[in-house]
Amino acid sequence: MEKRLYFIIGDLVANALVATVAVALTAWLIGGAWGMLPGMLVGMILGMAIALPLTLALLFPILGVMEVMAPCMLSGMLGGMWGGMWPLAGVAIYQWGIGTGIAVVVIIYAVNAAMSGRQTLTN
Amino acid sequence: MSAYGPEWRWRPAKLQLFERMRADAKILFLALGTGLDIACFPPGRNITAIDISPKMVELAKDRVAAYDGNMTAQVMDVHAMTFPEASFDQVFTSCTFCSVPNPVAGLIALRQVLNPGGELHMFEHTGSRLFPFNVMMKLMSPLASRFGPELDRDTVTNVRAAGFRVTEVNHVFLDTVKTIHAVK
């Protein structure tokens, strides 16, 4: 599991940033106006589309490739989902964005800790 | 992948991988790039490095010359290597088989230049079996492959398909970044 402070803080900031931008843009574009399910689905796709350039252009050079791309795409997807489903505005955008980013990092770190190391081989 | 973030992030795993370079082995290092990985090599090894790009080999020239051991660099395509069969004891790759156009053919070529019992050690990013990352990578791979790497390759299966016996797989990040160890 990642133990270097630079990357731990970097992962938290990156995911909070991506999720907040995704919540803000999808809330501005959709904001629950399309109904729950269409808003959620379109928001998820938009959220990933927003996360991709942010990840590649800003975060990849300073934080890594898969280690930043995989969680940030998930943060973007979830952030987009919230903004697509609900008419979020003001402080709520930051709350949902930062909360989502932190939650994704915690989950990814936990899954990674469970998965990392030598794997059982079958051949 | 030659940016500060990836290199620093992967450095501990790469150091562990390259620790396996044996002092008594003839080593082939595949896809030299600009030679950033040389800083992770243990000193005193006998290494032949190849890269398909003359520009990369030129850029790596100073790092190759500065290596504290016996190291040469050549422009060569893994699909058309000119080394005789059974020329090397160990082969190392680093973020290579995401971009090799025909990965199984490339791995078969590596197997041919390895001695019987020779070792293949790889640091690679691969596709994932975890949802939703598997879906994301499948969606992004056609776009990413236009610029270089494919994101959804099953490199462990490819290594087996090339006739290697996989002895160890270590997950570095989820199941998308891993080291793979195999023998001929």
PDB file of C-alpha atoms in Angstrom:
ATOM      1  CA  MET A   1       0.000   0.000   0.000  1.00  0.00           C
ATOM      2  CA  GLU A   2       1.159   3.546  -0.734  1.00  0.00           C
ATOM      3  CA  LYS A   3       2.814   5.042   2.356  1.00  0.00           C
ATOM      4  CA  ARG A   4       4.533   8.112   0.927  1.00  0.00           C
ATOM      5  CA  LEU A   5       2.833  11.278   2.169  1.00  0.00           C
ATOM      6  CA  TYR A   6       3.261  13.068  -1.176  1.00  0.00           C
ATOM      7  CA  PHE A   7       1.176  10.448  -2.965  1.00  0.00           C
ATOM      8  CA  ILE A   8      -1.397   9.999  -0.185  1.00  0.00           C
ATOM      9  CA  ILE A   9      -2.130  13.739  -0.074  1.00  0.00           C
ATOM     10  CA  GLY A  10      -1.845  13.933  -3.852  1.00  0.00           C
ATOM     11  CA  ASP A  11      -4.396  11.133  -4.310  1.00  0.00           C
ATOM     12  CA  LEU A  12      -6.844  12.778  -1.887  1.00  0.00           C
ATOM     13  CA  VAL A  13      -6.533  16.219  -3.498  1.00  0.00           C
ATOM     14  CA  ALA A  14      -6.697  14.809  -7.037  1.00  0.00           C
ATOM     15  CA  ASN A  15      -9.823  12.751  -6.414  1.00  0.00           C
ATOM     16  CA  ALA A  16     -11.545  15.522  -4.464  1.00  0.00           C
ATOM     17  CA  LEU A  17     -10.746  17.941  -7.294  1.00  0.00           C
ATOM     18  CA  VAL A  18     -11.961  15.658 -10.073  1.00  0.00           C
ATOM     19  CA  ALA A  19     -15.146  14.714  -8.222  1.00  0.00           C
ATOM     20  CA  THR A  20     -15.929  18.347  -7.345  1.00  0.00           C
ATOM     21  CA  VAL A  21     -15.444  19.507 -10.942  1.00  0.00           C
ATOM     22  CA  ALA A  22     -17.613  16.612 -12.153  1.00  0.00           C
ATOM     23  CA  VAL A  23     -20.375  17.417  -9.608  1.00  0.00           C
ATOM     24  CA  ALA A  24     -20.267  21.124 -10.479  1.00  0.00           C
ATOM     25  CA  LEU A  25     -20.411  20.685 -14.257  1.00  0.00           C
ATOM     26  CA  THR A  26     -23.054  17.979 -14.304  1.00  0.00           C
ATOM     27  CA  ALA A  27     -25.158  19.851 -11.737  1.00  0.00           C
ATOM     28  CA  TRP A  28     -24.925  22.937 -13.942  1.00  0.00           C
ATOM     29  CA  LEU A  29     -25.760  21.012 -17.131  1.00  0.00           C
ATOM     30  CA  ILE A  30     -28.368  18.572 -15.785  1.00  0.00           C
ATOM     31  CA  GLY A  31     -28.967  19.159 -12.073  1.00  0.00           C
ATOM     32  CA  GLY A  32     -31.719  16.580 -11.763  1.00  0.00           C
ATOM     33  CA  ALA A  33     -33.816  18.181 -14.511  1.00  0.00           C
ATOM     34  CA  TRP A  34     -33.877  15.020 -16.624  1.00  0.00           C
ATOM     35  CA  GLY A  35     -35.248  12.730 -13.954  1.00  0.00           C
ATOM     36  CA  MET A  36     -33.328  10.436 -11.651  1.00  0.00           C
ATOM     37  CA  LEU A  37     -32.293   7.580 -13.961  1.00  0.00           C
ATOM     38  CA  PRO A  38     -31.430   9.466 -17.188  1.00  0.00           C
ATOM     39  CA  GLY A  39     -29.664  12.127 -15.128  1.00  0.00           C
ATOM     40  CA  MET A  40     -27.650   9.486 -13.318  1.00  0.00           C
ATOM     41  CA  LEU A  41     -26.596   7.634 -16.485  1.00  0.00           C
ATOM     42  CA  VAL A  42     -25.702  10.727 -18.508  1.00  0.00           C
ATOM     43  CA  GLY A  43     -24.021  12.234 -15.455  1.00  0.00           C
ATOM     44  CA  MET A  44     -21.821   9.164 -15.025  1.00  0.00           C
ATOM     45  CA  ILE A  45     -20.655   9.309 -18.632  1.00  0.00           C
ATOM     46  CA  LEU A  46     -20.104  13.058 -18.481  1.00  0.00           C
ATOM     47  CA  GLY A  47     -18.248  12.676 -15.207  1.00  0.00           C
ATOM     48  CA  MET A  48     -15.812  10.189 -16.755  1.00  0.00           C
ATOM     49  CA  ALA A  49     -15.392  12.440 -19.784  1.00  0.00           C
ATOM     50  CA  ILE A  50     -14.551  15.344 -17.469  1.00  0.00           C
ATOM     51  CA  ALA A  51     -12.148  13.215 -15.413  1.00  0.00           C
ATOM     52  CA  LEU A  52     -10.128  11.976 -18.387  1.00  0.00           C
ATOM     53  CA  PRO A  53      -8.554  15.244 -19.586  1.00  0.00           C
ATOM     54  CA  LEU A  54      -8.071  16.455 -15.994  1.00  0.00           C
ATOM     55  CA  THR A  55      -6.261  13.236 -15.162  1.00  0.00           C
ATOM     56  CA  LEU A  56      -4.106  13.087 -18.271  1.00  0.00           C
ATOM     57  CA  ALA A  57      -3.173  16.758 -18.452  1.00  0.00           C
ATOM     58  CA  LEU A  58      -2.818  17.769 -14.807  1.00  0.00           C
ATOM     59  CA  LEU A  59      -2.455  14.747 -12.596  1.00  0.00           C
ATOM     60  CA  PHE A  60      -0.614  12.063 -14.595  1.00  0.00           C
ATOM     61  CA  PRO A  61       2.708  13.973 -14.775  1.00  0.00           C
ATOM     62  CA  ILE A  62       2.894  14.499 -11.007  1.00  0.00           C
ATOM     63  CA  LEU A  63       1.084  11.524  -9.470  1.00  0.00           C
ATOM     64  CA  GLY A  64       1.421   8.481 -11.717  1.00  0.00           C
ATOM     65  CA  VAL A  65      -0.521   6.654 -14.389  1.00  0.00           C
ATOM     66  CA  MET A  66      -2.884   3.885 -13.285  1.00  0.00           C
ATOM     67  CA  GLU A  67      -2.672   4.928  -9.639  1.00  0.00           C
ATOM     68  CA  VAL A  68      -4.295   8.245 -10.476  1.00  0.00           C
ATOM     69  CA  MET A  69      -6.292   7.380 -13.589  1.00  0.00           C
ATOM     70  CA  ALA A  70      -8.309   4.482 -12.168  1.00  0.00           C
ATOM     71  CA  PRO A  71      -9.535   6.208  -8.965  1.00  0.00           C
ATOM     72  CA  CYS A  72     -10.027   9.586 -10.644  1.00  0.00           C
ATOM     73  CA  MET A  73     -12.205   8.049 -13.361  1.00  0.00           C
ATOM     74  CA  LEU A  74     -14.296   6.485 -10.590  1.00  0.00           C
ATOM     75  CA  SER A  75     -14.450   9.795  -8.708  1.00  0.00           C
ATOM     76  CA  GLY A  76     -15.473  11.547 -11.913  1.00  0.00           C
ATOM     77  CA  MET A  77     -18.122   8.938 -12.629  1.00  0.00           C
ATOM     78  CA  LEU A  78     -19.626   9.143  -9.143  1.00  0.00           C
ATOM     79  CA  GLY A  79     -19.367  12.938  -9.028  1.00  0.00           C
ATOM     80  CA  GLY A  80     -21.132  13.132 -12.380  1.00  0.00           C
ATOM     81  CA  MET A  81     -23.795  10.796 -11.091  1.00  0.00           C
ATOM     82  CA  TRP A  82     -24.618  13.033  -8.109  1.00  0.00           C
ATOM     83  CA  GLY A  83     -24.702  16.179 -10.269  1.00  0.00           C
ATOM     84  CA  GLY A  84     -26.898  14.457 -12.842  1.00  0.00           C
ATOM     85  CA  MET A  85     -29.390  13.172 -10.299  1.00  0.00           C
ATOM     86  CA  TRP A  86     -29.817  16.144  -7.988  1.00  0.00           C
ATOM     87  CA  PRO A  87     -30.033  19.950  -8.241  1.00  0.00           C
ATOM     88  CA  LEU A  88     -26.887  20.536  -6.210  1.00  0.00           C
ATOM     89  CA  ALA A  89     -25.578  24.061  -5.741  1.00  0.00           C
ATOM     90  CA  GLY A  90     -23.237  26.107  -3.567  1.00  0.00           C
ATOM     91  CA  VAL A  91     -21.573  24.367  -0.628  1.00  0.00           C
ATOM     92  CA  ALA A  92     -23.322  21.070  -1.467  1.00  0.00           C
ATOM     93  CA  ILE A  93     -21.200  20.777  -4.618  1.00  0.00           C
ATOM     94  CA  TYR A  94     -18.015  20.917  -2.551  1.00  0.00           C
ATOM     95  CA  GLN A  95     -19.430  18.584   0.106  1.00  0.00           C
ATOM     96  CA  TRP A  96     -20.425  15.925  -2.406  1.00  0.00           C
ATOM     97  CA  GLY A  97     -17.283  16.372  -4.493  1.00  0.00           C
ATOM     98  CA  ILE A  98     -14.760  16.293  -1.663  1.00  0.00           C
ATOM     99  CA  GLY A  99     -16.655  13.547   0.159  1.00  0.00           C
ATOM    100  CA  THR A 100     -16.772  11.403  -2.968  1.00  0.00           C
ATOM    101  CA  GLY A 101     -13.075  11.927  -3.701  1.00  0.00           C
ATOM    102  CA  ILE A 102     -12.032  10.980  -0.162  1.00  0.00           C
ATOM    103  CA  ALA A 103     -14.353   7.959  -0.107  1.00  0.00           C
ATOM    104  CA  VAL A 104     -12.977   6.687  -3.428  1.00  0.00           C
ATOM    105  CA  VAL A 105      -9.380   6.992  -2.214  1.00  0.00           C
ATOM    106  CA  VAL A 106     -10.186   5.139   1.019  1.00  0.00           C
ATOM    107  CA  ILE A 107     -11.935   2.336  -0.888  1.00  0.00           C
ATOM    108  CA  ILE A 108      -9.153   2.071  -3.486  1.00  0.00           C
ATOM    109  CA  TYR A 109      -6.465   1.938  -0.801  1.00  0.00           C
ATOM    110  CA  ALA A 110      -8.397  -0.783   1.053  1.00  0.00           C
ATOM    111  CA  VAL A 111      -8.924  -2.869  -2.091  1.00  0.00           C
ATOM    112  CA  ASN A 112      -5.311  -2.370  -3.087  1.00  0.00           C
ATOM    113  CA  ALA A 113      -4.092  -3.474   0.336  1.00  0.00           C
ATOM    114  CA  ALA A 114      -6.170  -6.633   0.025  1.00  0.00           C
ATOM    115  CA  MET A 115      -4.943  -7.361  -3.498  1.00  0.00           C
ATOM    116  CA  SER A 116      -1.292  -6.373  -3.424  1.00  0.00           C
ATOM    117  CA  GLY A 117       1.529  -8.837  -3.146  1.00  0.00           C
ATOM    118  CA  ARG A 118       2.149 -12.264  -4.606  1.00  0.00           C
ATOM    119  CA  GLN A 119      -0.764 -13.964  -6.304  1.00  0.00           C
ATOM    120  CA  THR A 120      -1.666 -17.637  -6.407  1.00  0.00           C
ATOM    121  CA  LEU A 121      -0.651 -19.193  -9.703  1.00  0.00           C
ATOM    122  CA  THR A 122      -2.468 -21.928 -11.477  1.00  0.00           C
ATOM    123  CA  ASN A 123      -0.027 -23.153 -14.117  1.00  0.00           C
TER     124      ASN A 123
ATOM    125  CA  MET B   1       5.613   7.003 -19.197  1.00  0.00           C
ATOM    126  CA  SER B   2       8.644   9.197 -18.679  1.00  0.00           C
ATOM    127  CA  ALA B   3       7.176  11.746 -16.283  1.00  0.00           C
ATOM    128  CA  TYR B   4       8.127  12.499 -12.705  1.00  0.00           C
ATOM    129  CA  GLY B   5       4.934  11.066 -11.202  1.00  0.00           C
ATOM    130  CA  PRO B   6       4.972   7.597 -12.762  1.00  0.00           C
ATOM    131  CA  GLU B   7       8.703   7.168 -12.342  1.00  0.00           C
ATOM    132  CA  TRP B   8       8.699   8.095  -8.665  1.00  0.00           C
ATOM    133  CA  ARG B   9       5.526   6.160  -7.955  1.00  0.00           C
ATOM    134  CA  TRP B  10       6.841   2.967  -9.529  1.00  0.00           C
ATOM    135  CA  ARG B  11      10.419   3.287  -8.309  1.00  0.00           C
ATOM    136  CA  PRO B  12      10.094   0.941  -5.246  1.00  0.00           C
ATOM    137  CA  ALA B  13       8.521  -1.814  -7.378  1.00  0.00           C
ATOM    138  CA  LYS B  14      11.086  -1.350 -10.130  1.00  0.00           C
ATOM    139  CA  LEU B  15      13.960  -1.516  -7.652  1.00  0.00           C
ATOM    140  CA  GLN B  16      12.575  -4.833  -6.387  1.00  0.00           C
ATOM    141  CA  LEU B  17      12.238  -6.125  -9.942  1.00  0.00           C
ATOM    142  CA  PHE B  18      15.721  -5.152 -11.078  1.00  0.00           C
ATOM    143  CA  GLU B  19      17.252  -6.564  -7.869  1.00  0.00           C
ATOM    144  CA  ARG B  20      16.727  -9.890  -9.613  1.00  0.00           C
ATOM    145  CA  MET B  21      19.367  -9.038 -12.207  1.00  0.00           C
ATOM    146  CA  ARG B  22      22.060 -11.598 -11.480  1.00  0.00           C
ATOM    147  CA  ALA B  23      25.741 -10.682 -11.523  1.00  0.00           C
ATOM    148  CA  ASP B  24      26.623 -13.824 -13.494  1.00  0.00           C
ATOM    149  CA  ALA B  25      23.849 -13.468 -16.102  1.00  0.00           C
ATOM    150  CA  LYS B  26      23.766 -12.133 -19.634  1.00  0.00           C
ATOM    151  CA  ILE B  27      20.793  -9.783 -19.470  1.00  0.00           C
ATOM    152  CA  LEU B  28      18.554  -8.373 -22.202  1.00  0.00           C
ATOM    153  CA  PHE B  29      16.616  -5.237 -21.275  1.00  0.00           C
ATOM    154  CA  LEU B  30      13.746  -4.470 -23.563  1.00  0.00           C
ATOM    155  CA  ALA B  31      12.487  -1.016 -24.514  1.00  0.00           C
ATOM    156  CA  LEU B  32      15.252   1.149 -23.133  1.00  0.00           C
ATOM    157  CA  GLY B  33      13.428   4.415 -23.867  1.00  0.00           C
ATOM    158  CA  THR B  34      15.395   7.378 -22.589  1.00  0.00           C
ATOM    159  CA  GLY B  35      17.122   5.123 -20.070  1.00  0.00           C
ATOM    160  CA  LEU B  36      15.310   6.317 -16.948  1.00  0.00           C
ATOM    161  CA  ASP B  37      15.158   2.768 -15.592  1.00  0.00           C
ATOM    162  CA  ILE B  38      18.955   2.487 -15.581  1.00  0.00           C
ATOM    163  CA  ALA B  39      18.991   4.368 -12.263  1.00  0.00           C
ATOM    164  CA  CYS B  40      17.170   1.363 -10.745  1.00  0.00           C
ATOM    165  CA  PHE B  41      19.641  -1.245 -12.049  1.00  0.00           C
ATOM    166  CA  PRO B  42      22.070  -2.804  -9.592  1.00  0.00           C
ATOM    167  CA  PRO B  43      25.688  -2.075 -10.498  1.00  0.00           C
ATOM    168  CA  GLY B  44      28.081  -4.489 -12.130  1.00  0.00           C
ATOM    169  CA  ARG B  45      25.642  -6.299 -14.424  1.00  0.00           C
ATOM    170  CA  ASN B  46      26.149  -7.379 -18.044  1.00  0.00           C
ATOM    171  CA  ILE B  47      23.230  -5.770 -19.888  1.00  0.00           C
ATOM    172  CA  THR B  48      22.256  -5.453 -23.536  1.00  0.00           C
ATOM    173  CA  ALA B  49      19.442  -2.934 -23.994  1.00  0.00           C
ATOM    174  CA  ILE B  50      17.330  -2.520 -27.107  1.00  0.00           C
ATOM    175  CA  ASP B  51      14.741  -0.034 -28.292  1.00  0.00           C
ATOM    176  CA  ILE B  52      12.876   0.254 -31.564  1.00  0.00           C
ATOM    177  CA  SER B  53      13.474   4.016 -31.753  1.00  0.00           C
ATOM    178  CA  PRO B  54      16.880   5.388 -32.814  1.00  0.00           C
ATOM    179  CA  LYS B  55      15.947   8.689 -31.189  1.00  0.00           C
ATOM    180  CA  MET B  56      15.358   6.995 -27.820  1.00  0.00           C
ATOM    181  CA  VAL B  57      18.644   5.116 -27.998  1.00  0.00           C
ATOM    182  CA  GLU B  58      20.380   8.403 -28.772  1.00  0.00           C
ATOM    183  CA  LEU B  59      18.663  10.111 -25.822  1.00  0.00           C
ATOM    184  CA  ALA B  60      19.652   7.241 -23.523  1.00  0.00           C
ATOM    185  CA  LYS B  61      23.297   7.343 -24.616  1.00  0.00           C
ATOM    186  CA  ASP B  62      24.612   9.322 -21.624  1.00  0.00           C
ATOM    187  CA  ARG B  63      22.705   7.218 -19.098  1.00  0.00           C
ATOM    188  CA  VAL B  64      23.976   4.013 -20.709  1.00  0.00           C
ATOM    189  CA  ALA B  65      27.543   5.342 -20.617  1.00  0.00           C
ATOM    190  CA  ALA B  66      27.162   6.346 -16.960  1.00  0.00           C
ATOM    191  CA  TYR B  67      25.960   2.886 -15.857  1.00  0.00           C
ATOM    192  CA  ASP B  68      28.376   1.295 -13.391  1.00  0.00           C
ATOM    193  CA  GLY B  69      28.659  -2.015 -15.227  1.00  0.00           C
ATOM    194  CA  ASN B  70      28.835  -3.458 -18.719  1.00  0.00           C
ATOM    195  CA  MET B  71      25.967  -2.036 -20.772  1.00  0.00           C
ATOM    196  CA  THR B  72      25.350  -1.565 -24.475  1.00  0.00           C
ATOM    197  CA  ALA B  73      22.334  -0.149 -26.309  1.00  0.00           C
ATOM    198  CA  GLN B  74      21.109  -1.066 -29.782  1.00  0.00           C
ATOM    199  CA  VAL B  75      18.262  -0.082 -32.074  1.00  0.00           C
ATOM    200  CA  MET B  76      16.229  -3.247 -32.557  1.00  0.00           C
ATOM    201  CA  ASP B  77      12.609  -4.353 -32.887  1.00  0.00           C
ATOM    202  CA  VAL B  78      11.571  -7.181 -30.584  1.00  0.00           C
ATOM    203  CA  HIS B  79       9.746  -8.758 -33.528  1.00  0.00           C
ATOM    204  CA  ALA B  80      12.962  -8.891 -35.575  1.00  0.00           C
ATOM    205  CA  MET B  81      15.822  -9.403 -33.149  1.00  0.00           C
ATOM    206  CA  THR B  82      19.154 -10.413 -34.644  1.00  0.00           C
ATOM    207  CA  PHE B  83      20.556 -12.137 -31.549  1.00  0.00           C
ATOM    208  CA  PRO B  84      21.309 -15.853 -31.929  1.00  0.00           C
ATOM    209  CA  GLU B  85      18.985 -18.261 -30.154  1.00  0.00           C
ATOM    210  CA  ALA B  86      19.773 -18.859 -26.461  1.00  0.00           C
ATOM    211  CA  SER B  87      21.886 -15.710 -26.102  1.00  0.00           C
ATOM    212  CA  PHE B  88      20.648 -14.479 -22.733  1.00  0.00           C
ATOM    213  CA  ASP B  89      20.055 -15.794 -19.213  1.00  0.00           C
ATOM    214  CA  GLN B  90      17.541 -13.145 -18.194  1.00  0.00           C
ATOM    215  CA  VAL B  91      15.183 -10.749 -19.974  1.00  0.00           C
ATOM    216  CA  PHE B  92      13.718  -7.687 -18.273  1.00  0.00           C
ATOM    217  CA  THR B  93      10.913  -5.492 -19.572  1.00  0.00           C
ATOM    218  CA  SER B  94       9.437  -2.315 -18.124  1.00  0.00           C
ATOM    219  CA  CYS B  95       6.109  -0.935 -19.407  1.00  0.00           C
ATOM    220  CA  THR B  96       6.783  -2.522 -22.766  1.00  0.00           C
ATOM    221  CA  PHE B  97       4.119  -5.049 -23.647  1.00  0.00           C
ATOM    222  CA  CYS B  98       1.305  -2.518 -23.498  1.00  0.00           C
ATOM    223  CA  SER B  99       2.735  -1.077 -26.718  1.00  0.00           C
ATOM    224  CA  VAL B 100       4.374  -3.963 -28.603  1.00  0.00           C
ATOM    225  CA  PRO B 101       2.119  -4.408 -31.652  1.00  0.00           C
ATOM    226  CA  ASN B 102       1.959  -8.195 -31.459  1.00  0.00           C
ATOM    227  CA  PRO B 103       2.614  -9.090 -27.823  1.00  0.00           C
ATOM    228  CA  VAL B 104       2.530 -12.884 -28.112  1.00  0.00           C
ATOM    229  CA  ALA B 105       4.887 -12.833 -31.124  1.00  0.00           C
ATOM    230  CA  GLY B 106       7.204 -10.484 -29.224  1.00  0.00           C
ATOM    231  CA  LEU B 107       7.195 -12.773 -26.203  1.00  0.00           C
ATOM    232  CA  ILE B 108       7.892 -15.807 -28.399  1.00  0.00           C
ATOM    233  CA  ALA B 109      10.865 -13.905 -29.825  1.00  0.00           C
ATOM    234  CA  LEU B 110      12.113 -13.232 -26.285  1.00  0.00           C
ATOM    235  CA  ARG B 111      11.713 -16.910 -25.442  1.00  0.00           C
ATOM    236  CA  GLN B 112      13.871 -17.827 -28.422  1.00  0.00           C
ATOM    237  CA  VAL B 113      16.795 -15.658 -27.320  1.00  0.00           C
ATOM    238  CA  LEU B 114      16.648 -17.025 -23.757  1.00  0.00           C
ATOM    239  CA  ASN B 115      18.729 -19.987 -22.646  1.00  0.00           C
ATOM    240  CA  PRO B 116      16.818 -23.088 -21.494  1.00  0.00           C
ATOM    241  CA  GLY B 117      15.655 -22.257 -17.973  1.00  0.00           C
ATOM    242  CA  GLY B 118      16.181 -18.573 -18.704  1.00  0.00           C
ATOM    243  CA  GLU B 119      14.093 -16.047 -16.799  1.00  0.00           C
ATOM    244  CA  LEU B 120      11.646 -13.388 -17.925  1.00  0.00           C
ATOM    245  CA  HIS B 121      10.965 -10.540 -15.490  1.00  0.00           C
ATOM    246  CA  MET B 122       8.378  -7.920 -16.394  1.00  0.00           C
ATOM    247  CA  PHE B 123       6.960  -4.717 -14.905  1.00  0.00           C
ATOM    248  CA  GLU B 124       3.779  -4.022 -16.842  1.00  0.00           C
ATOM    249  CA  HIS B 125       0.413  -2.348 -16.637  1.00  0.00           C
ATOM    250  CA  THR B 126      -2.411  -4.543 -17.852  1.00  0.00           C
ATOM    251  CA  GLY B 127      -6.147  -4.695 -18.068  1.00  0.00           C
ATOM    252  CA  SER B 128      -8.225  -5.252 -14.931  1.00  0.00           C
ATOM    253  CA  ARG B 129     -10.764  -7.827 -13.885  1.00  0.00           C
ATOM    254  CA  LEU B 130     -12.285  -5.448 -11.338  1.00  0.00           C
ATOM    255  CA  PHE B 131     -15.515  -3.622 -12.077  1.00  0.00           C
ATOM    256  CA  PRO B 132     -15.747  -0.746 -13.032  1.00  0.00           C
ATOM    257  CA  PHE B 133     -12.085  -0.485 -14.030  1.00  0.00           C
ATOM    258  CA  ASN B 134     -12.361  -3.307 -16.571  1.00  0.00           C
ATOM    259  CA  VAL B 135     -15.160  -1.431 -18.377  1.00  0.00           C
ATOM    260  CA  MET B 136     -13.329   1.908 -18.169  1.00  0.00           C
ATOM    261  CA  MET B 137     -10.141   0.446 -19.587  1.00  0.00           C
ATOM    262  CA  LYS B 138     -11.942  -1.306 -22.413  1.00  0.00           C
ATOM    263  CA  LEU B 139     -13.644   1.995 -23.283  1.00  0.00           C
ATOM    264  CA  MET B 140     -10.413   4.007 -23.095  1.00  0.00           C
ATOM    265  CA  SER B 141      -8.070   1.538 -24.750  1.00  0.00           C
ATOM    266  CA  PRO B 142      -8.978   2.374 -28.387  1.00  0.00           C
ATOM    267  CA  LEU B 143      -8.237   6.051 -27.671  1.00  0.00           C
ATOM    268  CA  ALA B 144      -5.060   5.364 -25.679  1.00  0.00           C
ATOM    269  CA  SER B 145      -3.671   3.009 -28.318  1.00  0.00           C
ATOM    270  CA  ARG B 146      -3.667   5.872 -30.841  1.00  0.00           C
ATOM    271  CA  PHE B 147      -1.015   7.552 -28.692  1.00  0.00           C
ATOM    272  CA  GLY B 148       0.844   4.461 -27.516  1.00  0.00           C
ATOM    273  CA  PRO B 149      -0.214   1.972 -24.880  1.00  0.00           C
ATOM    274  CA  GLU B 150      -3.225  -0.304 -24.842  1.00  0.00           C
ATOM    275  CA  LEU B 151      -4.873  -0.387 -21.437  1.00  0.00           C
ATOM    276  CA  ASP B 152      -6.684  -3.704 -21.426  1.00  0.00           C
ATOM    277  CA  ARG B 153      -4.083  -6.290 -22.348  1.00  0.00           C
ATOM    278  CA  ASP B 154      -3.949  -9.608 -20.493  1.00  0.00           C
ATOM    279  CA  THR B 155      -0.166  -9.847 -20.358  1.00  0.00           C
ATOM    280  CA  VAL B 156      -0.042 -12.818 -17.971  1.00  0.00           C
ATOM    281  CA  THR B 157      -2.117 -14.855 -20.425  1.00  0.00           C
ATOM    282  CA  ASN B 158       0.099 -13.643 -23.280  1.00  0.00           C
ATOM    283  CA  VAL B 159       3.224 -14.788 -21.409  1.00  0.00           C
ATOM    284  CA  ARG B 160       1.697 -18.233 -21.001  1.00  0.00           C
ATOM    285  CA  ALA B 161       0.581 -18.262 -24.651  1.00  0.00           C
ATOM    286  CA  ALA B 162       4.187 -17.627 -25.678  1.00  0.00           C
ATOM    287  CA  GLY B 163       5.249 -20.830 -23.940  1.00  0.00           C
ATOM    288  CA  PHE B 164       6.655 -19.483 -20.691  1.00  0.00           C
ATOM    289  CA  ARG B 165       5.893 -20.998 -17.296  1.00  0.00           C
ATOM    290  CA  VAL B 166       4.690 -18.157 -15.083  1.00  0.00           C
ATOM    291  CA  THR B 167       6.214 -18.580 -11.626  1.00  0.00           C
ATOM    292  CA  GLU B 168       5.095 -15.436  -9.836  1.00  0.00           C
ATOM    293  CA  VAL B 169       2.783 -12.460 -10.289  1.00  0.00           C
ATOM    294  CA  ASN B 170       2.907  -9.539  -7.870  1.00  0.00           C
ATOM    295  CA  HIS B 171       0.194  -6.928  -7.920  1.00  0.00           C
ATOM    296  CA  VAL B 172       1.667  -3.469  -7.450  1.00  0.00           C
ATOM    297  CA  PHE B 173      -1.530  -1.439  -7.886  1.00  0.00           C
ATOM    298  CA  LEU B 174      -4.881  -3.247  -7.862  1.00  0.00           C
ATOM    299  CA  ASP B 175      -4.573  -5.829 -10.645  1.00  0.00           C
ATOM    300  CA  THR B 176      -3.553  -3.255 -13.269  1.00  0.00           C
ATOM    301  CA  VAL B 177       0.136  -2.748 -12.434  1.00  0.00           C
ATOM    302  CA  LYS B 178       2.106  -5.895 -11.759  1.00  0.00           C
ATOM    303  CA  THR B 179       5.401  -7.687 -11.941  1.00  0.00           C
ATOM    304  CA  ILE B 180       5.400 -10.992 -13.783  1.00  0.00           C
ATOM    305  CA  HIS B 181       8.107 -13.602 -13.411  1.00  0.00           C
ATOM    306  CA  ALA B 182       8.360 -16.558 -15.771  1.00  0.00           C
ATOM    307  CA  VAL B 183      10.845 -19.155 -16.963  1.00  0.00           C
ATOM    308  CA  LYS B 184      11.484 -20.719 -20.359  1.00  0.00           C
TER     309      LYS B 184
END
